[in-house]
C-alpha cells in the first residue's frame, strides 16, 4: 500500500506543465495537485494578487520547492500573453510537457434574446479562439517532449442549455476541437483530451452576481437543484475530483488516450436539460 501511495504522489514527477486560469478555482486546484505530484508548473492568470496567492499554495504543496514554479500574469485573449506563457516556461524549465487550457469566461446575458455581439465575442474569444492559439504556441515544444494537452470543457456540451446559450456553444466547439486536434497532432505523438465537469464552485460565476456572498448563495441554490438530478451520490462534483481527472490525463498512465472528452459529473449529463427555460 505504501509503494502504491508513493507512486501516486509521483504521478507527474519531472513533467513541466502550464495551467491557464490558475489564479483561482479549478485552475488553482489543478496547479496545486500537479505540485503535490512532482510537476514543475507555470501558473497563468489575469489577477496578479490572486496569482501570487496560488503560487504560494503550490510552493507549500510541493514542500517548499519554489524553484519548480513560475507565475506569468496576463489575459490569454492577448496574443503576446499566450506567447509569453510558453516562452517563459521553456526559458525557465527547458521544456514543456503538459498544457492545461483552463481559462474561461461565462456571462448571464448570453441567451438568444439577451446576448450582445460584445458578449458573444468575449465568450468565444476566451473559450475557443484563445485556446486554439495557445495550443498553436505550445505545439513545437510538445512535439519535442511527446507531451499532451488537456482543455477544460463543460458538461453543458452534452445537454440542451437554456437560457444562457453562448457558453455551452463555445464549449461544444472546444469538444470538437479536441477530436480534430487529436487526429491532427497524433502523428506528432501529442495527445489531446478534455474534461467536462458539472457545476462546481468557481469564480466563473462571478458575472452572475453583484458580490461574492450573493454568488455563493446562488451557487448553493443551484447545487441543490443539480444534486437532485445527479444519479451518483448526493454531493456535487468538487474541484479536486476534476483535478484528479486532469492529473490522470496528463500522466503516462493515459498514454493511449486521445480525443477523449471525459465527463466528470456523476452522471448528471444523462439526466435531462441544464438550466431553466427562458
PDB file of C-alpha atoms in Angstrom, residues 19-32 43 102:
ATOM      1  CA  UNK A  19      -2.044  25.776 -16.262  1.00  0.00           C
ATOM      2  CA  UNK A  20      -4.017  28.778 -17.508  1.00  0.00           C
ATOM      3  CA  UNK A  21      -6.671  30.342 -15.322  1.00  0.00           C
ATOM      4  CA  UNK A  22      -4.647  29.205 -12.321  1.00  0.00           C
ATOM      5  CA  UNK A  23      -5.254  32.225 -10.108  1.00  0.00           C
ATOM      6  CA  UNK A  24      -8.426  30.762  -8.564  1.00  0.00           C
ATOM      7  CA  UNK A  25     -10.984  27.985  -8.682  1.00  0.00           C
ATOM      8  CA  UNK A  26     -10.406  24.892 -10.750  1.00  0.00           C
ATOM      9  CA  UNK A  27      -7.130  26.090 -12.288  1.00  0.00           C
ATOM     10  CA  UNK A  28      -5.690  26.701  -8.826  1.00  0.00           C
ATOM     11  CA  UNK A  29      -6.776  23.223  -7.689  1.00  0.00           C
ATOM     12  CA  UNK A  30      -5.168  21.627 -10.756  1.00  0.00           C
ATOM     13  CA  UNK A  31      -1.924  23.524 -10.210  1.00  0.00           C
ATOM     14  CA  UNK A  32      -1.813  22.513  -6.536  1.00  0.00           C
ATOM     15  CA  UNK A  43       0.629  29.299 -13.339  1.00  0.00           C
ATOM     16  CA  UNK A 102      -8.431  26.029 -18.226  1.00  0.00           C
TER      17      UNK A 102
END
